[in-house]
Amino acid sequence: MSKGFLPISKDDMNRMKIDQLDFVYVIGDAYVDHPSFGHAIISRVLEANGYKIGIIAQPDWKDKNSINVLGEPRLGFLVMAGNMDSMVNHYYVSKKRRTNDAFTPGGIMGKRPDHATLVYCNLIRQIYKNKPIIVGGIEASLRRLAHYDYWSNSLKRSLLLDSGADLLLYGMGERSIVETADALNSGIDIKDITFIEGSVYKAKSKDSVYDAIELPDYQALLKDKANYARSFYIQYTNTDPFSGKRLVEKYNDNLYIIQNPASKPLSSQDMDRVYSLPYMRTYHPSYEKFGGVPAIEEVKFSVVSNRGCFGGCSFCALTFHQGRMIQVRSHESILAEANQMIWDKDFKGYIHDVGGPTANFRHMACDKQQTKGVCTNKQCLFPKPCNNLKIDHKDYLALLRKLRELPNVKKVFIRSGIRFDYLIHDKDEEFFHELCEHHVSGQLKVAPEHIADAVLSRMGKPENSVYEKFLDKFKQMNMELGKKQFVVPYLMSSHPGSTMKEAIRLAEYLRDLGYMPEQVQDFYPTPSTISTCMYYTGLDPRTMEEVYVPTNPHEKAMQRALIQYRNPKNYDLVVEALSVAHRMDLIGFDKKCLIRPRKGDKAYQNPNANSKDKKLVKKKTIRNVHKKKTK
């Protein structure tokens, strides 16, 4: 294995005495050789298995020669859009263009195209008509079958068809990429590689496909959104590597997309091996002149301890990508990585995170999952914790204690998120106590997302009473420790199921709490989530019930403004929202009111003004808002 970065140029190849690479990896991010970046893991895993691989990072998609800087690979091209979906990377939920890209040198925006996976594949095909192309990463993984595309507001075909790629590897690809490489290396044609777990391929017929579920065909999905909701839920219940079935999606009589069951989860030994590979743990030195790659700052002094999440939030794509089964690294592996970090010249004594999708999940949800996989018809935590769920923080606590004892370590933080509805059901309070004592720096960020149970049920989140119980316990624990620490809740506006009534309830809750969030996440319909399916179809695919969905941009803006009703910039939107919901009683001087009338409304300057005068002022206020909106 190489002792430095992988080749990015012919000069690098010559210096490393490589005549031809086995694979050329085309990526939408800058080249960062750190295990928090998917391209780094895949390339190092291939290298560890004897393959020569080079990196083309952020090629100029307007110049087909940019794809040829490393020459023709012996076995094929690998393509990944980046650590983020390229469309999410480029656009806010409002569809306005972002101004910075943390995965690009200097944070410059515009160094990759929209739908980067598709564009890069088409670029390769201009020069190499028959060379195998294998796509992977989050963008490809979530578009492996027909999917709703929020940015064009349309139902798109499998990415495998529009990209011209030969094979799509979904999920975490360490197993599937090596099996695919070995198959190509043995002389098997890419069109005959139909047997890899965690892969999706094209077929001219379904005759050779066995033990499969046939999804509604693409034309049926276009004709009726209810068909898409049914198809999506079949996919959702077949993401498990043990219980999941093979899926077939028809496009015409001579074109089918076949999804094989997911790859088996990695054992702790496998995970340890992946994270022990010789990563350089930073960005390529060629980016130094641009000021480096901003994204490294978030992960440089953090440690990935687990994968997967059995939380099952409706708006999260983890079920489709990493899966619901927890995979963990051993303490020895994590401590070895931490021992590398703590001697770095830039280390200030703070390990920023020890976690994964959910930090406090350190084992499978129940023993059954080890052989039978996850339940297809119910969740582990929602709506109530399953009776078989193992709620135990002992292993995670032991790990954190070991990390705290390392030399040079002042504090170990947990930034990747604590699942409070899991923590609050642990009868042993030892972890909760040490969390507050050692791992919170004034504020603990958690994600209740909303407080209205009608919305929470659509989100796959527990009832608000569970969050309230957690808050009470957190307050009590900090009082016992003599600490003044606070919970910072992540909140989401405009999720399917949220009417203006629920949005106002959330605003009133924040009023009573005396808290005004600095950031609010408006629901973002990204591919392959239950919530996005609801957004597109107006149906909850789990029950096929109709769901209210705020899709109008102006209504979404009002719901978002209500959460930050104290911000003067939101005043007009808040007034309009209260008018629409017939809650003008929340405008005034009473402590229960959200906002006051504007200066100049004389009736409201006198708290004893009669109700008739107040009604006139409210009508005037609404009229002024609508005038501004018209202008």
XYZ file of C-alpha atoms in Angstrom:
631
model
C 0.000 0.000 0.000
C 1.102 3.571 -0.715
C 2.581 5.662 2.077
C 1.132 8.904 0.752
C -1.794 10.197 -1.239
C -3.131 8.194 -4.159
C -2.157 9.464 -7.633
C -4.073 12.425 -9.044
C -1.876 13.009 -12.123
C 0.354 11.230 -14.637
C 3.358 12.646 -12.815
C 2.186 10.913 -9.646
C 1.757 7.680 -11.578
C 5.262 7.932 -13.028
C 6.750 8.646 -9.617
C 4.925 5.624 -8.182
C 5.946 3.527 -11.231
C 2.357 2.819 -12.267
C 1.866 2.273 -15.996
C -1.895 1.804 -15.821
C -4.405 2.112 -13.010
C -6.986 -0.578 -12.330
C -9.646 1.992 -11.443
C -10.048 5.718 -11.895
C -12.291 7.233 -9.236
C -14.169 10.367 -10.337
C -15.532 12.350 -7.374
C -17.488 15.580 -6.890
C -15.653 16.540 -3.684
C -12.082 17.669 -3.322
C -9.736 14.768 -2.563
C -9.595 14.391 1.217
C -7.905 11.218 2.444
C -9.812 10.911 5.703
C -12.141 8.069 6.787
C -15.068 10.485 7.171
C -15.067 10.810 3.369
C -16.607 7.973 1.381
C -14.156 8.200 -1.504
C -11.236 7.815 0.907
C -12.632 4.605 2.389
C -13.526 3.006 -0.943
C -10.186 3.862 -2.549
C -8.160 2.627 0.443
C -10.194 -0.585 0.686
C -9.520 -1.297 -2.993
C -5.839 -0.506 -2.524
C -5.695 -2.867 0.478
C -7.057 -5.599 -1.785
C -4.271 -5.160 -4.308
C -5.823 -2.734 -6.797
C -4.172 0.403 -8.174
C -6.520 3.375 -8.003
C -6.243 7.051 -8.896
C -8.443 10.045 -8.101
C -9.919 12.662 -10.414
C -11.486 15.195 -8.070
C -13.981 17.747 -9.372
C -13.192 17.457 -13.092
C -14.311 20.245 -15.408
C -17.556 18.739 -16.711
C -17.519 21.129 -19.660
C -14.279 19.596 -20.938
C -14.353 15.880 -21.768
C -10.550 15.727 -21.637
C -10.665 16.421 -17.894
C -11.815 12.850 -17.454
C -8.736 11.521 -19.243
C -5.912 12.952 -17.111
C -5.019 9.520 -15.652
C -5.481 7.585 -18.877
C -7.709 4.591 -19.443
C -8.129 2.342 -16.382
C -7.684 -1.398 -16.815
C -10.954 -2.417 -15.132
C -13.227 0.593 -15.059
C -14.351 3.937 -13.690
C -15.894 4.565 -10.285
C -18.127 7.624 -9.891
C -19.428 9.369 -6.775
C -21.024 12.825 -6.477
C -19.516 13.434 -3.043
C -20.214 13.124 0.661
C -23.427 15.085 0.080
C -26.071 14.835 -2.586
C -24.977 17.387 -5.199
C -28.410 19.039 -5.292
C -28.573 19.442 -1.509
C -24.996 20.706 -1.666
C -25.999 23.338 -4.216
C -29.462 24.498 -3.119
C -31.358 25.583 -0.035
C -34.838 24.128 0.422
C -36.104 27.380 -1.131
C -34.215 26.274 -4.272
C -31.980 29.309 -4.021
C -28.333 28.670 -4.777
C -25.953 28.270 -1.838
C -22.882 30.499 -1.819
C -20.346 28.123 -0.226
C -19.297 24.499 -0.696
C -17.434 23.104 2.310
C -16.212 20.135 0.257
C -14.374 22.308 -2.278
C -10.970 23.992 -1.817
C -11.505 27.460 -0.403
C -15.222 26.757 0.024
C -15.849 27.898 -3.550
C -19.267 27.079 -4.984
C -19.709 25.813 -8.542
C -16.873 23.304 -8.901
C -19.257 20.407 -9.549
C -22.397 20.170 -11.718
C -25.972 19.611 -10.594
C -26.771 15.874 -10.540
C -23.019 15.283 -10.546
C -23.142 11.469 -10.767
C -25.180 11.576 -13.965
C -23.073 14.319 -15.567
C -19.734 12.628 -14.790
C -20.941 9.320 -16.240
C -22.080 10.989 -19.452
C -18.712 12.748 -19.632
C -16.874 9.419 -19.373
C -19.098 7.886 -22.057
C -18.045 10.571 -24.545
C -14.529 9.085 -24.555
C -14.908 5.521 -23.282
C -17.946 3.962 -24.933
C -17.586 0.481 -23.452
C -15.474 0.850 -20.329
C -17.356 -0.292 -17.190
C -18.752 2.519 -15.038
C -19.774 1.779 -11.443
C -21.614 4.439 -9.460
C -22.064 4.726 -5.699
C -22.299 7.142 -2.797
C -25.305 8.846 -1.227
C -26.555 10.467 -4.445
C -26.664 7.210 -6.396
C -27.829 5.155 -3.429
C -30.992 7.209 -2.927
C -31.787 7.298 -6.645
C -31.340 3.623 -7.371
C -34.995 3.138 -8.364
C -37.657 5.537 -9.644
C -37.711 8.510 -7.279
C -39.265 11.918 -6.719
C -36.965 14.802 -7.614
C -37.868 17.882 -5.594
C -35.792 20.314 -7.656
C -37.658 19.563 -10.904
C -40.869 18.524 -9.110
C -41.027 15.346 -11.166
C -40.723 11.584 -10.901
C -37.419 10.462 -12.365
C -36.209 7.073 -13.539
C -33.506 5.056 -11.851
C -30.194 6.928 -12.000
C -28.688 3.820 -13.551
C -30.670 4.468 -16.749
C -30.101 8.185 -17.233
C -26.411 8.056 -16.276
C -25.436 5.305 -18.699
C -23.557 3.533 -15.893
C -23.350 -0.260 -15.858
C -23.726 -1.008 -12.162
C -24.921 0.879 -9.088
C -23.667 -0.013 -5.610
C -25.916 1.244 -2.835
C -25.346 1.613 0.877
C -21.937 1.325 2.496
C -19.870 -0.229 -0.259
C -16.777 -1.892 1.249
C -17.994 -5.425 0.570
C -19.685 -4.799 -2.756
C -16.839 -2.804 -4.321
C -14.262 -5.507 -3.592
C -16.565 -8.265 -4.896
C -17.204 -6.226 -8.045
C -13.493 -5.531 -8.552
C -12.660 -9.214 -8.083
C -15.334 -10.203 -10.601
C -14.010 -7.772 -13.220
C -10.438 -8.824 -12.518
C -11.371 -12.472 -13.100
C -12.632 -11.615 -16.562
C -16.388 -11.503 -15.956
C -18.124 -8.997 -18.207
C -19.741 -6.104 -16.339
C -23.112 -7.039 -17.866
C -22.872 -10.450 -16.211
C -22.180 -9.089 -12.733
C -25.714 -9.507 -11.451
C -25.023 -11.368 -8.231
C -23.448 -8.766 -5.924
C -25.365 -7.979 -2.739
C -25.945 -4.241 -2.433
C -26.036 -3.730 -6.206
C -28.546 -2.598 -8.824
C -28.282 -3.601 -12.473
C -30.133 -3.408 -15.793
C -31.708 -6.417 -17.491
C -33.546 -7.006 -20.773
C -35.912 -9.464 -19.131
C -36.827 -10.749 -15.678
C -36.630 -14.416 -16.687
C -33.402 -15.054 -14.779
C -34.505 -13.141 -11.663
C -35.635 -15.344 -8.792
C -37.183 -14.773 -5.354
C -38.181 -11.238 -6.328
C -40.979 -8.772 -5.671
C -42.205 -6.935 -8.755
C -42.842 -3.257 -8.135
C -45.410 -1.234 -10.071
C -43.887 -0.365 -13.442
C -42.661 3.149 -14.182
C -45.665 4.080 -16.343
C -48.020 3.096 -13.522
C -46.051 5.349 -11.160
C -46.463 8.276 -13.541
C -50.203 7.702 -13.885
C -51.085 7.468 -10.205
C -49.161 8.821 -7.220
C -50.809 6.189 -5.024
C -48.876 3.569 -7.005
C -45.657 5.373 -6.140
C -46.580 5.411 -2.435
C -47.209 1.636 -2.533
C -43.997 1.017 -4.453
C -41.970 3.146 -2.073
C -43.211 1.305 0.996
C -42.332 -2.053 -0.554
C -38.825 -0.694 -1.065
C -38.729 0.654 2.482
C -39.606 -2.721 3.978
C -36.975 -4.486 1.876
C -33.814 -2.614 2.832
C -32.614 -5.224 5.328
C -29.743 -7.562 4.309
C -31.366 -10.581 5.979
C -35.087 -10.212 5.329
C -35.010 -7.979 2.234
C -36.153 -9.424 -1.091
C -34.889 -8.772 -4.576
C -36.905 -5.987 -6.275
C -37.808 -5.620 -9.956
C -38.917 -2.348 -11.555
C -40.135 -2.493 -15.164
C -39.637 0.357 -17.643
C -40.680 -1.431 -20.821
C -40.828 -4.972 -22.164
C -37.069 -4.970 -22.789
C -35.824 -2.945 -19.849
C -35.884 -3.794 -16.143
C -34.016 -2.478 -13.128
C -33.121 -5.166 -10.584
C -32.167 -4.365 -7.004
C -30.368 -7.135 -5.130
C -30.722 -7.390 -1.333
C -28.427 -5.153 0.713
C -24.874 -6.100 1.654
C -24.391 -7.857 4.968
C -23.294 -5.563 7.820
C -19.622 -5.356 8.699
C -18.426 -7.104 11.844
C -16.426 -5.127 14.408
C -13.274 -6.755 13.035
C -14.192 -5.640 9.509
C -14.920 -2.115 10.704
C -11.618 -1.988 12.562
C -9.766 -3.086 9.452
C -11.419 -0.375 7.338
C -10.518 2.383 9.798
C -6.938 1.146 10.287
C -5.967 1.748 6.645
C -3.180 4.296 5.972
C -5.262 7.441 5.526
C -3.359 10.705 5.349
C -6.184 12.197 7.449
C -6.209 15.517 5.598
C -6.816 17.101 2.198
C -4.402 16.787 -0.722
C -1.509 19.281 -0.398
C -2.354 20.808 -3.803
C -5.297 22.557 -2.088
C -3.113 24.412 0.396
C -2.833 27.438 -1.881
C -6.627 27.797 -1.795
C -6.760 27.682 1.987
C -7.569 23.975 2.262
C -10.942 22.212 2.315
C -13.320 23.589 4.985
C -15.118 20.277 5.596
C -12.043 18.749 7.233
C -12.403 21.074 10.214
C -15.595 19.354 11.380
C -14.106 15.861 11.338
C -10.363 16.262 11.883
C -10.649 15.665 15.618
C -13.756 13.488 15.592
C -14.059 9.696 15.655
C -16.656 7.533 13.898
C -17.662 4.846 16.373
C -20.746 3.347 14.717
C -22.912 3.088 11.625
C -26.605 2.613 11.018
C -29.596 3.841 12.986
C -32.702 2.078 14.268
C -34.329 5.439 15.109
C -36.407 5.317 11.926
C -37.187 9.030 11.488
C -39.438 9.487 8.451
C -37.439 12.394 7.028
C -34.079 10.586 7.221
C -32.603 8.542 4.363
C -30.401 6.384 6.611
C -32.737 3.407 6.313
C -32.069 3.412 2.564
C -28.339 4.042 2.807
C -26.663 2.778 5.989
C -29.603 0.686 7.158
C -31.171 0.116 10.565
C -28.600 -2.374 11.861
C -25.901 -0.922 14.099
C -22.287 -1.691 13.209
C -19.543 -0.670 15.632
C -15.805 -0.395 15.933
C -13.980 -1.892 18.892
C -12.657 0.272 21.708
C -9.112 -0.649 20.663
C -9.673 0.642 17.125
C -11.204 3.914 18.312
C -8.477 4.491 20.892
C -5.805 3.833 18.265
C -7.293 6.535 16.032
C -7.659 8.923 18.959
C -3.993 8.344 19.822
C -3.109 9.603 16.354
C -5.184 12.758 16.787
C -4.020 13.846 20.216
C -0.415 14.337 19.055
C -1.400 16.466 16.062
C 0.154 19.938 16.228
C -3.309 21.508 15.837
C -4.998 19.465 18.570
C -6.209 21.762 21.358
C -7.335 19.105 23.785
C -10.882 18.636 22.502
C -12.224 15.545 20.769
C -15.178 17.037 18.923
C -17.300 13.925 18.526
C -17.440 10.193 19.185
C -20.425 8.794 17.368
C -22.197 8.277 14.081
C -25.763 8.804 12.865
C -26.815 8.448 16.520
C -23.985 8.618 19.033
C -25.515 6.530 21.819
C -26.367 3.478 19.682
C -23.506 1.041 20.311
C -25.156 -2.317 19.665
C -27.947 -3.883 17.635
C -31.443 -3.083 18.835
C -32.122 -6.697 19.800
C -30.425 -10.107 19.594
C -32.769 -11.308 16.857
C -31.288 -8.850 14.369
C -27.975 -10.697 14.253
C -29.534 -13.566 12.287
C -33.002 -12.456 11.174
C -32.509 -8.773 10.542
C -34.821 -5.913 11.487
C -38.598 -6.128 11.704
C -40.266 -5.088 8.473
C -43.589 -4.073 9.980
C -42.566 -2.063 13.045
C -39.922 0.275 14.389
C -37.660 -0.170 17.419
C -38.468 3.169 19.112
C -41.651 4.406 17.474
C -44.361 4.909 18.600
C -43.133 3.245 21.822
C -39.898 1.360 22.506
C -40.217 -2.289 21.491
C -40.303 -4.783 24.354
C -37.285 -6.519 22.807
C -35.209 -3.328 22.540
C -31.943 -3.480 24.501
C -31.473 -0.126 26.218
C -27.940 -0.085 27.555
C -25.245 2.618 27.562
C -22.554 0.689 29.447
C -20.317 0.042 26.445
C -20.517 3.638 25.188
C -19.858 4.969 28.667
C -16.805 2.729 29.062
C -15.471 4.004 25.721
C -15.933 7.654 26.689
C -14.156 7.075 29.999
C -11.147 5.607 28.202
C -10.998 8.545 25.816
C -11.189 11.039 28.675
C -8.111 9.441 30.231
C -5.901 9.893 27.171
C -3.023 12.382 27.480
C -3.645 15.891 26.111
C -7.444 15.379 26.205
C -9.327 18.096 28.064
C -12.853 17.314 26.924
C -14.705 14.752 24.829
C -17.826 16.161 23.149
C -20.747 14.355 21.548
C -21.872 16.337 18.517
C -23.470 13.687 16.327
C -26.566 13.623 18.475
C -28.012 11.837 21.466
C -31.279 10.002 20.895
C -33.146 11.312 23.941
C -36.080 8.883 23.623
C -33.603 6.009 23.930
C -31.660 7.615 26.779
C -34.703 8.455 28.886
C -35.793 4.796 28.960
C -32.459 3.589 30.367
C -33.147 2.654 34.000
C -29.452 2.985 34.793
C -28.812 6.742 35.100
C -25.021 6.487 35.164
C -24.564 7.480 31.534
C -27.031 10.379 31.811
C -25.091 11.633 34.838
C -21.686 11.478 33.124
C -23.101 12.949 29.938
C -24.100 16.069 31.863
C -20.929 16.097 33.953
C -18.309 15.566 31.250
C -19.679 15.731 27.702
C -21.851 18.851 27.518
C -20.295 22.279 27.110
C -23.156 24.443 28.320
C -25.579 23.300 25.651
C -26.777 19.864 24.575
C -28.271 19.648 21.093
C -31.128 17.180 20.658
C -33.762 16.749 17.962
C -37.397 16.702 19.116
C -38.201 18.292 15.692
C -41.733 19.365 16.767
C -44.092 19.362 19.751
C -47.450 18.590 18.103
C -48.154 14.866 18.332
C -50.029 14.900 15.014
C -46.828 16.021 13.265
C -44.534 13.839 15.364
C -46.483 10.729 14.354
C -45.795 11.521 10.687
C -42.144 12.148 11.516
C -41.753 8.782 13.209
C -40.833 10.577 16.440
C -42.134 9.902 19.975
C -44.910 11.906 21.595
C -43.958 15.294 22.989
C -44.440 13.978 26.538
C -41.258 11.898 26.079
C -39.274 15.024 25.248
C -40.781 16.846 28.233
C -39.750 13.969 30.482
C -36.210 14.203 29.094
C -36.080 17.968 29.719
C -37.184 17.528 33.330
C -34.558 14.854 33.890
C -31.817 16.944 32.255
C -32.716 19.911 34.454
C -32.753 17.759 37.585
C -29.433 16.125 36.714
C -27.709 19.474 36.201
C -29.107 20.854 39.443
C -27.594 17.909 41.282
C -24.259 18.586 39.560
C -24.426 22.307 40.248
C -24.214 23.096 36.529
C -26.126 25.614 34.423
C -26.571 23.787 31.138
C -29.325 23.962 28.580
C -30.936 21.870 25.883
C -30.922 23.325 22.369
C -33.706 21.680 20.328
C -33.517 21.153 16.600
C -36.921 22.045 15.118
C -38.425 21.496 11.697
C -41.096 23.537 9.964
C -43.530 22.541 7.200
C -43.195 18.779 7.617
C -46.085 16.774 6.114
C -48.914 16.767 8.638
C -48.162 20.297 9.860
C -51.032 22.704 9.271
C -50.866 26.336 10.358
C -52.562 25.208 13.571
C -49.614 22.947 14.489
C -47.132 25.623 13.444
C -48.769 28.103 15.838
C -48.780 25.512 18.611
C -45.027 25.205 18.183
C -44.636 29.004 18.317
C -46.698 29.141 21.533
C -44.569 26.378 23.016
C -41.408 28.366 22.289
C -43.043 31.466 23.773
C -43.782 29.631 27.014
C -40.290 28.172 27.029
C -38.734 31.595 26.520
C -36.548 30.220 23.754
C -35.978 31.565 20.257
C -34.045 29.215 17.942
C -31.315 30.788 15.846
C -31.696 28.128 13.157
C -34.782 26.368 11.831
C -34.775 23.575 9.283
C -37.594 23.823 6.783
C -38.489 20.300 5.678
C -36.297 19.361 2.675
C -37.792 16.660 0.408
C -34.674 14.672 -0.457
C -34.959 11.381 -2.383
C -35.970 8.102 -0.734
C -37.509 9.118 2.571
C -41.009 8.409 3.883
C -41.529 12.142 4.392
C -40.605 12.925 0.792
C -43.044 10.259 -0.371
C -45.745 12.005 1.690
C -44.733 15.368 0.240
C -45.053 14.104 -3.342
C -48.122 11.883 -3.027
C -50.086 13.410 -0.145
C -50.277 9.902 1.299
C -48.535 8.237 4.219
C -47.094 5.118 2.526
C -47.257 3.187 5.809
C -51.042 3.465 6.038
C -52.092 5.043 2.702
C -53.917 7.718 4.711
C -54.189 11.188 3.209
C -51.793 13.701 4.780
C -51.924 17.479 4.727
C -48.746 18.710 3.046
C -47.618 22.359 3.016
C -46.102 22.669 -0.469
C -46.779 26.320 -1.294
C -43.511 28.266 -0.781
C -45.344 31.166 0.847
C -47.145 28.936 3.332
C -43.837 27.245 4.130
C -42.300 30.675 4.721
C -45.113 31.517 7.150
C -44.669 28.286 9.104
C -40.946 28.894 9.313
C -41.443 32.515 10.413
C -43.731 31.435 13.262
C -40.877 29.499 14.877
C -38.791 32.693 14.847
C -41.667 35.086 15.508
C -39.466 37.496 17.495
C -37.322 38.274 14.461
C -38.528 41.663 13.129
C -37.916 40.482 9.574
C -40.654 37.879 10.072
C -43.299 40.275 11.377
C -45.464 40.506 8.250
C -45.358 36.752 7.684
C -46.328 36.080 11.295
C -49.290 38.474 11.079
C -50.443 36.809 7.883
C -50.073 33.330 9.381
C -52.096 34.303 12.447
C -54.760 35.814 10.208
C -55.006 32.679 8.080
C -55.348 30.546 11.217
C -57.869 32.944 12.819
C -55.522 33.520 15.761
C -55.338 37.306 15.809
C -55.719 37.035 19.577
C -51.959 36.399 19.562
C -51.272 39.997 18.452
C -51.269 42.416 21.363
C -49.643 43.281 24.680
C -50.758 40.314 26.740
C -47.980 37.960 27.847
C -49.625 35.200 25.807
C -49.340 37.221 22.597
C -46.597 36.388 20.098
C -46.160 39.863 18.617
C -47.227 43.433 19.288
C -48.909 45.718 16.753
C -46.691 48.102 14.850
C -46.000 51.542 16.268
C -48.620 54.018 15.225
C -51.594 51.777 15.882
C -53.023 54.086 18.576
C -55.641 51.721 19.917
C -52.966 49.239 20.949
C -50.840 51.892 22.635
C -53.623 52.069 25.217
C -53.937 48.666 26.906
C -57.471 49.686 27.998
C -58.701 50.281 24.452
C -62.057 48.698 23.754
C -62.357 45.506 21.732
C -63.978 47.319 18.790
C -60.924 49.562 18.402
C -58.608 46.559 18.646
C -60.483 44.721 15.902
C -60.142 47.767 13.630
C -56.392 47.876 14.232
C -56.042 44.181 13.489
C -57.896 44.617 10.182
C -55.647 47.562 9.345
C -52.531 45.536 10.170
C -53.622 42.651 7.938
C -54.494 45.073 5.113
C -51.033 46.666 5.306
C -49.393 43.224 5.179
C -51.300 42.299 2.028
C -50.445 45.625 0.401
C -46.729 44.978 0.961
C -47.081 41.447 -0.359
C -48.786 42.757 -3.543
C -46.037 45.301 -4.095
